[in-house]
XYZ file of C-alpha atoms in Angstrom:
507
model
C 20.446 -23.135 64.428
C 22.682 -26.247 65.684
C 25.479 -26.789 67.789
C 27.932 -26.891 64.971
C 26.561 -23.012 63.853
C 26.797 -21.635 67.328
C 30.873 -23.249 67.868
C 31.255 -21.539 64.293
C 29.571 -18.235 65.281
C 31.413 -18.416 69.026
C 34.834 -19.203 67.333
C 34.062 -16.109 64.984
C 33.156 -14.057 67.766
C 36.296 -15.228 69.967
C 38.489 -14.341 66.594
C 36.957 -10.848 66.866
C 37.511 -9.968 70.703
C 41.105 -10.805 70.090
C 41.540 -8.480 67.073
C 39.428 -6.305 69.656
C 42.087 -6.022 72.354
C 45.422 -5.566 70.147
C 43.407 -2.476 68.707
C 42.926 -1.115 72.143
C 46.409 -1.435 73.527
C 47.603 0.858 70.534
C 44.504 3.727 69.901
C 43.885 6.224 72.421
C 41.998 5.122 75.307
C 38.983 8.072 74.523
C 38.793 6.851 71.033
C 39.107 2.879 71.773
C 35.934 3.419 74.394
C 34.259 5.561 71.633
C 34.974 2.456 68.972
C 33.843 0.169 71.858
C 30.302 1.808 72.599
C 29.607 1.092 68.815
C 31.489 -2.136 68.425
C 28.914 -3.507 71.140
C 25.549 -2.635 69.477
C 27.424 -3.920 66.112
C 27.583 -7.567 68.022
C 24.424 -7.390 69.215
C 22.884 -7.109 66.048
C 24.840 -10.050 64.591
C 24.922 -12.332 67.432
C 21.774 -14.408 67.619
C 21.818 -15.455 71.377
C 20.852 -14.284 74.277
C 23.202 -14.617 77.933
C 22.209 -14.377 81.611
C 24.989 -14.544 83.990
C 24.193 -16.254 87.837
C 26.553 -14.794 89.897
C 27.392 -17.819 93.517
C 27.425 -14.130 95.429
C 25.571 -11.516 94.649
C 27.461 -7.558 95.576
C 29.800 -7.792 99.025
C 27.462 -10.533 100.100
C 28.655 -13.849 102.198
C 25.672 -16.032 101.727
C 25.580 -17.715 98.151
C 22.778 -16.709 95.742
C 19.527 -18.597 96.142
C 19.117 -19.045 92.622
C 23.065 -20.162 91.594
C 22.309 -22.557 94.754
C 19.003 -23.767 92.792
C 20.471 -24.113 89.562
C 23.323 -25.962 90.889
C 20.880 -28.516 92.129
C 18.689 -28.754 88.927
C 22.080 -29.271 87.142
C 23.280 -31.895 89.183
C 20.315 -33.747 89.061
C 19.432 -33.304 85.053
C 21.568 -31.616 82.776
C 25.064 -33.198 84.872
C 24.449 -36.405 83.384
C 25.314 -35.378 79.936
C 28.304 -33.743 81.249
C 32.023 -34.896 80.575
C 33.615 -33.628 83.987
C 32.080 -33.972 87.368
C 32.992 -32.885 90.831
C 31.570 -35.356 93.837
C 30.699 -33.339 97.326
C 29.695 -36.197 100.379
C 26.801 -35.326 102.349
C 24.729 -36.896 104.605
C 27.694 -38.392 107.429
C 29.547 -39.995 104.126
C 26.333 -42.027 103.160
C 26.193 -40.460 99.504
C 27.498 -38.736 97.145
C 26.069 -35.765 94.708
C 28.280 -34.828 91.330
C 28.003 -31.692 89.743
C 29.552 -29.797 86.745
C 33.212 -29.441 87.098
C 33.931 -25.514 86.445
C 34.647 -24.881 82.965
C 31.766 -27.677 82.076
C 28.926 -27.159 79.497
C 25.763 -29.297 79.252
C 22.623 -28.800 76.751
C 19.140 -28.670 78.375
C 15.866 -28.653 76.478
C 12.635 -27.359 77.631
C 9.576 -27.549 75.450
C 11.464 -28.185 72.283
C 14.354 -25.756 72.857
C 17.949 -26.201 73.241
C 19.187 -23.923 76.466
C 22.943 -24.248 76.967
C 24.692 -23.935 80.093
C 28.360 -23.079 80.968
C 30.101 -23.799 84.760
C 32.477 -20.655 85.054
C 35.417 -18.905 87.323
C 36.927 -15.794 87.586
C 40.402 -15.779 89.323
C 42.288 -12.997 90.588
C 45.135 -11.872 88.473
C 47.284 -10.678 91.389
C 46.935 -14.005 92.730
C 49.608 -16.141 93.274
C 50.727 -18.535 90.346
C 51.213 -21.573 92.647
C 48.492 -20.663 95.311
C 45.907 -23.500 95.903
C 43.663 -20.985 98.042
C 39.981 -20.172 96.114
C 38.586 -17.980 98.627
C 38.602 -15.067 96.173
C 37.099 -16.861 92.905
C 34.116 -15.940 91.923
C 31.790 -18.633 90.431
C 29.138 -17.868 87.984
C 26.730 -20.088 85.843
C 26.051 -18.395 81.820
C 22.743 -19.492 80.496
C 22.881 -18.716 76.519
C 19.375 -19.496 74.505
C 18.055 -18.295 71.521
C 16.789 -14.807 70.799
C 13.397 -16.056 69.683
C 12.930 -17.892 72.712
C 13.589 -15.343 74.721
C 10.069 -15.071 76.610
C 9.482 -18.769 77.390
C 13.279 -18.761 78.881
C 12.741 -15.613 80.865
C 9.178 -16.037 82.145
C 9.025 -20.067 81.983
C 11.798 -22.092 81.760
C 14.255 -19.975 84.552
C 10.797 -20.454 87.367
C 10.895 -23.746 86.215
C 14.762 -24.191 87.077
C 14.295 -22.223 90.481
C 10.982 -24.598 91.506
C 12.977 -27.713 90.439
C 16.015 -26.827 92.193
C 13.565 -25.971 95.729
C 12.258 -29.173 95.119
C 15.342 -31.387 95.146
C 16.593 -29.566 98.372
C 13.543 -31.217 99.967
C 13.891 -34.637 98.974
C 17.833 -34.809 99.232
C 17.537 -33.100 102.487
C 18.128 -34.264 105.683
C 15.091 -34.294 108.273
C 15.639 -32.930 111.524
C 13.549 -33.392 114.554
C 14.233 -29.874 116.535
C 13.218 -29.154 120.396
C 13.074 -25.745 121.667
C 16.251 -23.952 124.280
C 14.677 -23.589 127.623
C 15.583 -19.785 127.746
C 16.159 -16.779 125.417
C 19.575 -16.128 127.567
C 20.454 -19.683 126.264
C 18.851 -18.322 122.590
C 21.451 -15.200 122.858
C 24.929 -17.311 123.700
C 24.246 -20.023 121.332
C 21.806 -18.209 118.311
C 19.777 -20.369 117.917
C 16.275 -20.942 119.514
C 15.888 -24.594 118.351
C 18.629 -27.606 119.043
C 18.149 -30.764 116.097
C 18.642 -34.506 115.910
C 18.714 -36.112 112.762
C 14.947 -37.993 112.423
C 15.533 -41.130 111.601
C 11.897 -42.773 112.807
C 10.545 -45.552 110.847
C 7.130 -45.411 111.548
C 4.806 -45.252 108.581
C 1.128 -45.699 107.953
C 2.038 -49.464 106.154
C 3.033 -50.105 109.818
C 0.298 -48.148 112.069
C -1.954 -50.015 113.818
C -5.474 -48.403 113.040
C -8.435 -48.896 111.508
C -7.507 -49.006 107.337
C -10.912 -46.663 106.688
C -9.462 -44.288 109.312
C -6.242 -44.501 108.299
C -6.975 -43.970 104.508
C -9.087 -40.554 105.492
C -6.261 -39.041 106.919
C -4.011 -40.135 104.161
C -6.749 -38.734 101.701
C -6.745 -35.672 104.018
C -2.780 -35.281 103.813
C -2.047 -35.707 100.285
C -5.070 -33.294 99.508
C -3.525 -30.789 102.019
C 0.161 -30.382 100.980
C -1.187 -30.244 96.909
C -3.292 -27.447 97.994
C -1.189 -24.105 97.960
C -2.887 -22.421 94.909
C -6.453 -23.096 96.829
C -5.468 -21.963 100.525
C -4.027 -18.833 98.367
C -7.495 -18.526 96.732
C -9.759 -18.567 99.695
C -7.727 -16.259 101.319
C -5.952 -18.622 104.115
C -2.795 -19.444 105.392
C -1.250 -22.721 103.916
C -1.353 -25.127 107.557
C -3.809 -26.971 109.357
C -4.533 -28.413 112.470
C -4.852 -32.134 113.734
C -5.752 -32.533 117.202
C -4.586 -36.204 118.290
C -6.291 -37.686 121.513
C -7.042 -41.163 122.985
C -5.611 -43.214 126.164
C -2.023 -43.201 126.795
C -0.111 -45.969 124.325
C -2.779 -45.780 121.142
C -0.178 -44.647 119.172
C -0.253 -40.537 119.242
C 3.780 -40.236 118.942
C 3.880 -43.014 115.868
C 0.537 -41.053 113.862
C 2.921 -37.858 114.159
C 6.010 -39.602 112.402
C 4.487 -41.417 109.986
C 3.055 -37.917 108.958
C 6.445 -36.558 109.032
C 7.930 -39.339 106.922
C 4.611 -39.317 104.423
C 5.290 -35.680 103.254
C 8.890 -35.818 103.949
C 8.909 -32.647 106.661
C 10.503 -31.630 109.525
C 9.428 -32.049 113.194
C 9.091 -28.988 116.205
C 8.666 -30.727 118.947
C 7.738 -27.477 121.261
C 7.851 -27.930 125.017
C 5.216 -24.771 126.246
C 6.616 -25.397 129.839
C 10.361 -24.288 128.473
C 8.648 -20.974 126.603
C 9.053 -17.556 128.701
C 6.146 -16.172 127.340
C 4.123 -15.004 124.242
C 6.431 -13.003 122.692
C 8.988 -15.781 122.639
C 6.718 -18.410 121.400
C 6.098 -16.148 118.761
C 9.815 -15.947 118.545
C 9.784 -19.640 118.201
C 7.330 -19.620 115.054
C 8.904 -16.971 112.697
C 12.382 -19.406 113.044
C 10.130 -22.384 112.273
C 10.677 -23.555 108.473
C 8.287 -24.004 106.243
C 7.466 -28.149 105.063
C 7.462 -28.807 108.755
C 5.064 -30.141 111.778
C 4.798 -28.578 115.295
C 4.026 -30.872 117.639
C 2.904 -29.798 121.256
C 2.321 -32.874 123.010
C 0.376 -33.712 126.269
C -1.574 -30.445 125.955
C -3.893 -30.764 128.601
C -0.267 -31.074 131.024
C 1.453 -28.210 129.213
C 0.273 -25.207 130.656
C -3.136 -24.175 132.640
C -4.532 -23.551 129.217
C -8.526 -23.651 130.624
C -11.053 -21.151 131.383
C -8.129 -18.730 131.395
C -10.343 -16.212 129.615
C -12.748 -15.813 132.634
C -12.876 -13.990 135.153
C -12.303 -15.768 138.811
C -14.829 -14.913 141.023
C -14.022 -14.624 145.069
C -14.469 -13.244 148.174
C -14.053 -9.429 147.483
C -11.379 -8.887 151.108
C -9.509 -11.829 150.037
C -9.100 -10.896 146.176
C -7.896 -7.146 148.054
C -5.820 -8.677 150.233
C -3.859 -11.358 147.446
C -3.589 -7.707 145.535
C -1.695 -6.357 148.113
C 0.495 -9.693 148.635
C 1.621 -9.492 145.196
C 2.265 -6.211 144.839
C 4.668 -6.284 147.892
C 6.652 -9.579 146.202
C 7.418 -7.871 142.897
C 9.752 -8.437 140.680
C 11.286 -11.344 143.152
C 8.046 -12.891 142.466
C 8.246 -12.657 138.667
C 12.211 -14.519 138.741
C 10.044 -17.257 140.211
C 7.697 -17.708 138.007
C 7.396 -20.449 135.592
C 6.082 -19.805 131.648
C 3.829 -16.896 131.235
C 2.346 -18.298 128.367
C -1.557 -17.648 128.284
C -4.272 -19.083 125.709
C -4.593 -15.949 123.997
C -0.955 -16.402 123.537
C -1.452 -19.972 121.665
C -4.193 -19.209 120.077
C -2.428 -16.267 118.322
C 0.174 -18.660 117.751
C -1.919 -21.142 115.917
C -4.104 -18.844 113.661
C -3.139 -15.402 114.250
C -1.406 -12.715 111.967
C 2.180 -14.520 113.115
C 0.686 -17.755 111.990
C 1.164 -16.803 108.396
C 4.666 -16.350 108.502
C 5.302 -19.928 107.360
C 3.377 -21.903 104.466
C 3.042 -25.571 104.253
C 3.202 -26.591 107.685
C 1.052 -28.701 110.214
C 0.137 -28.169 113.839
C -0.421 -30.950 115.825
C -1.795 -31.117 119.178
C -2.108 -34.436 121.393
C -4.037 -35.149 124.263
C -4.818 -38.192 127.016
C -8.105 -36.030 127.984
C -10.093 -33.844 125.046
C -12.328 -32.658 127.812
C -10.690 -30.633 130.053
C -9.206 -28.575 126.905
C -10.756 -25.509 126.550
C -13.325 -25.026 123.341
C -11.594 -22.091 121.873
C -8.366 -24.339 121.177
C -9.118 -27.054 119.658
C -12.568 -25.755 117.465
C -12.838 -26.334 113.647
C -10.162 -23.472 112.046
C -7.485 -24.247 114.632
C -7.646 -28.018 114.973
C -9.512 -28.882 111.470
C -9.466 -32.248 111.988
C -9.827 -34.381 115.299
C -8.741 -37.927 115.359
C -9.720 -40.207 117.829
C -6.984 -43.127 118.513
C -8.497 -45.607 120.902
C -8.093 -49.167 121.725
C -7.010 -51.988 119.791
C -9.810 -53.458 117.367
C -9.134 -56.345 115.120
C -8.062 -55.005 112.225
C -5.764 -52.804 114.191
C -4.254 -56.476 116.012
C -4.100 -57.795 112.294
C -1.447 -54.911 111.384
C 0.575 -55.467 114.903
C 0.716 -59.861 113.824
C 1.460 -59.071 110.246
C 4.545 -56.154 111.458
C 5.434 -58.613 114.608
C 4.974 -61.889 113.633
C 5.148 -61.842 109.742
C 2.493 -63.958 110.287
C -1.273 -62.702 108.506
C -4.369 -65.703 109.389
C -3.964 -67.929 112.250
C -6.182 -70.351 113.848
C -5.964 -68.129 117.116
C -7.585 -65.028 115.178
C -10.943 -65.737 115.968
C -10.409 -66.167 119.801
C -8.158 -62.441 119.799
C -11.100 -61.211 117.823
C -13.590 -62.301 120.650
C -11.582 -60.922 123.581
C -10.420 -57.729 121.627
C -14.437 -56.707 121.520
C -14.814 -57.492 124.969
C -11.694 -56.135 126.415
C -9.790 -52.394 126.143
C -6.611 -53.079 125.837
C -4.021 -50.345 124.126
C -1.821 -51.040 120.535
C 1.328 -50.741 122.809
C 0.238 -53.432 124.854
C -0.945 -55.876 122.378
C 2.503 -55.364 120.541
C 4.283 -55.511 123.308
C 2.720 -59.204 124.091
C 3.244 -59.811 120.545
C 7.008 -59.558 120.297
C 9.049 -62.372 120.806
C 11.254 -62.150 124.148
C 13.578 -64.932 122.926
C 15.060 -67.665 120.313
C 12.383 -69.771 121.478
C 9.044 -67.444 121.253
C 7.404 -67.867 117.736
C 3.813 -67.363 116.658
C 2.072 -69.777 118.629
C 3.584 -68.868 121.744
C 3.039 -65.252 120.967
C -0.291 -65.331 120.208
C -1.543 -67.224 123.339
C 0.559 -64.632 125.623
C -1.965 -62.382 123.978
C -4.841 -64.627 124.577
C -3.863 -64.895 128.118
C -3.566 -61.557 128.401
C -6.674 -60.133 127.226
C -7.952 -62.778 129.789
C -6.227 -61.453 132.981
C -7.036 -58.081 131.754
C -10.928 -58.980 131.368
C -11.011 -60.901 134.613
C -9.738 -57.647 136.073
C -12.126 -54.949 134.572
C -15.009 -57.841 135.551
C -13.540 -57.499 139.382
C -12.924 -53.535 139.298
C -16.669 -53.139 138.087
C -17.986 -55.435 140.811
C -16.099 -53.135 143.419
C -17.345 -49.745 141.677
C -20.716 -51.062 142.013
C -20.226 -52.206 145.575
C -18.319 -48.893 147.145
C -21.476 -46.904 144.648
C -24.163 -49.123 146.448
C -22.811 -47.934 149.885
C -21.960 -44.213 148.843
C -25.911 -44.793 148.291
C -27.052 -46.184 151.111
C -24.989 -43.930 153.167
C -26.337 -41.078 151.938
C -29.596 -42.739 151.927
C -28.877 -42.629 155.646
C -27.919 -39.256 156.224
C -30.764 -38.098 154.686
C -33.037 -40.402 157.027
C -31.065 -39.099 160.228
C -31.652 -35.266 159.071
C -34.846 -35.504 158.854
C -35.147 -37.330 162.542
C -33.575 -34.754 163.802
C -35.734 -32.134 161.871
C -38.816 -33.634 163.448
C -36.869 -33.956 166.834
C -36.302 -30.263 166.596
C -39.737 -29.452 165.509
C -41.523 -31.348 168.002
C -38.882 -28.969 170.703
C -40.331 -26.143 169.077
C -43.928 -26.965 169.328
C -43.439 -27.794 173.610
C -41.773 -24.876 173.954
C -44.275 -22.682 172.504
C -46.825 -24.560 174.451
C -44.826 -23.855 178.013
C -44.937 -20.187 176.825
C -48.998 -19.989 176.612
């Protein structure tokens, strides 16, 4: 069947609905619906095609159809090209443009060696106005029309492919936001909404992250694996997000790891500030109006909250423990006002892998820290934080990356002196880059380079004096204690020798 058949078989069919409503306006109306109920299963026998109507709203609704809104996107993006008539809607602050069908449009799509044909549609009111320009009352529909014989793959294949297709453009055309969370639900009920946005606009990306490249190619092994992954996580029975725990010295490039992550798999950041939530039930709040294809950051961790040993019980002196009781009973609920977040570990840990954990898919926690000691073992084991990445100090291949971003420049006779002092000397990405940049007109690589040099210098000249003072102020902790000791036990022989003469007065 071509195009030429079905414009035959549609004019024939248009010829017949017209003959179809002069009959009605002059046979009564119980015999004309009588006709009708047959004249229907007549076409439908004839008529070779199949139709499926997407209504833009479906019943009474206000919020436009999911799957007219995916279509619309899959037929901007493929089938629109073909088309004749386009409309052009800005997005993105007037930085592009997206065409669509005009209404009234048809394209051709194939799929697998069929022809699916699509039509761009409006109802208008017919008590509305001749010369009114107002559309709020049309209603906007898109007409699939296929085959009969290819009914199944249409139905069962080709329409989840449209819907999947149309989800996936939404991603990549969208714009990434990097949210923070309202200080208070009051603040949550006046505005609705627990999350304010920024656009994220950060260019950090692992081309431009100073690390080591066999590090840095395991975690970009681990990501990719991770967000192709949904049929497995759905197979062993898990919810589709994992954990990275981030930790290392302050300025070893925690903040940059998380947005080169977010601009690797193209999602969304949460940055969530714990001191801000109430308590567990809002941070679980928080989580179900998280989106999927996103990252929640909690930074700092170990500063957040008192997240450590919070599970234990405190042991104290049994009076005092009776008497804080009583103290706190008598403040009540002036005491509560004053309180800061009530959020405990249970809380977060419920948050990161309980039940309300689920209520996302494709989505990565991310926890940073200046001190991985003093968390507490429950919240950062394998299962919550699956992966722990160390970011330390500055190695040589991690300087290369900062000279080749900084400098433009890639071998240099000065190398091999950096190299030297980087092995012998901690010093952090941020300040290697930071001597690396170029402070004025006059600064280029040279000059650059031996600011570093002089640098790592002054900076191993002063961890050679700080250890010579550790050792000295250690060497007299020692020898004062060394004294104390000697003194206590003069004075325990002193004392013993008073007890012997004093039992020898008593004989």
């Amino acid at each position: 069947m071509g195009d030429h058949y079905m414009t035959q078989l549609g004019s024939a069919m248009a010829g017949i609905m017209f003959v179809w409503a002069i009959f009605r306006q002059w046979f009564p109306e119980e015999l004309g619906e009588h006709i009708e109920k047959y004249f229907h299963k007549l076409v439908s026998y004839i008529y070779p095609y199949l139709q499926i109507t997407f209504h833009e709203y479906q019943g009474d609704g206000f919020e436009r159809s999911k799957a007219y809104v995916a279509i619309e996107r899959y037929l901007s993006t493929n089938s629109s090209k073909r088309a004749k008539r386009l409309k052009a809607n800005v997005v993105k602050d007037c930085q592009s443009v997206v065409l669509s069908m005009d209404d009234h449009e048809e394209v051709i799509d194939e799929f697998k060696g069929i022809k699916i044909w699509w039509a761009s549609s409006k109802t208008v009111p017919q008590q509305r106005a001749l010369f009114s320009y107002r559309d709020d009352d049309e209603k906007r529909f898109y007409k699939l029309t296929c085959h009969r014989k290819d009914r199944d793959i249409v139905t069962k294949v080709y329409l989840q492919h449209v819907l999947d297709e149309g989800e996936n453009i939404a991603v990549k055309t969208r714009q990434r936001k990097l949210y923070t969370n309202s200080k208070s639900e009051s603040e949550w009920g006046r505005n609705r909404r627990m999350w304010s946005h920024i656009v994220f606009e950060h260019p950090s990306t692992f081309d431009t992250l100073a690390m080591d490249p066999k590090k840095k190619k395991e975690i970009l092994n681990d990501l990719r694996k991770f967000s192709k992954s949904k049929d497995y996580y759905k197979k062993v029975g898990k919810s589709w997000k994992r954990g990275y725990l981030l930790y290392g010295p302050p300025g070893t490039g925690k903040s940059s790891m998380i947005a080169a992550m977010a601009n690797l798999l193209e999602y969304d950041i949460y940055d969530l500030e714990l001191t801000s939530v109430k308590d567990n039930t809002d941070l679980r709040k928080l989580l179900i109006d998280t989106s999927s294809k996103s990252i929640i950051v909690i930074e700092d961790i170990d500063c957040s909250l008192d997240l450590t040993g919070q599970r234990k019980e405190k042991k104290g002196d049994g009076k005092k423990d009776e008497k804080d009781s009583i103290e706190k009973k008598a403040k009540g609920e002036k005491d509560k006002e004053n309180k800061g977040s009530e959020v405990t570990l249970s809380g977060l840990l419920n948050f990161i892998d309980g039940l309300w954990s689920a209520c996302g898919s494709e989505r990565l926690i991310v926890f940073t820290t200046n001190y991985v000691e003093k968390l507490d073992p429950a919240l950062i084991r394998r299962g919550r934080m699956d992966k722990h990445i160390e970011l330390s100090y500055c190695c040589f291949e991690s300087f290369k990356v900062l000279a080749k971003n900084y400098l433009d420049v890639e071998s240099h006779e000065l190398f091999a002196t950096i190299g030297r002092l980087l092995e012998e000397t901690n010093m952090t990405p941020a300040d290697v880059a930071e001597n690396l940049m170029p402070k004025s007109d006059e600064d280029n690589a040279d000059s650059c380079l031996n600011n570093l040099i002089k640098s790592l210098e002054d900076a191993k000249e002063e961890a050679r004096l700080k250890a010579i003072e550790d050792a000295k102020i250690k060497a007299e902790e020692e020898e004062e204690g060394k004294k104390s000791k000697e003194n206590g036990e003069i004075v325990q022989e002193s004392d013993a020798k008073v007890d012997d003469e004093g039992k020898k007065d008593d004989i």
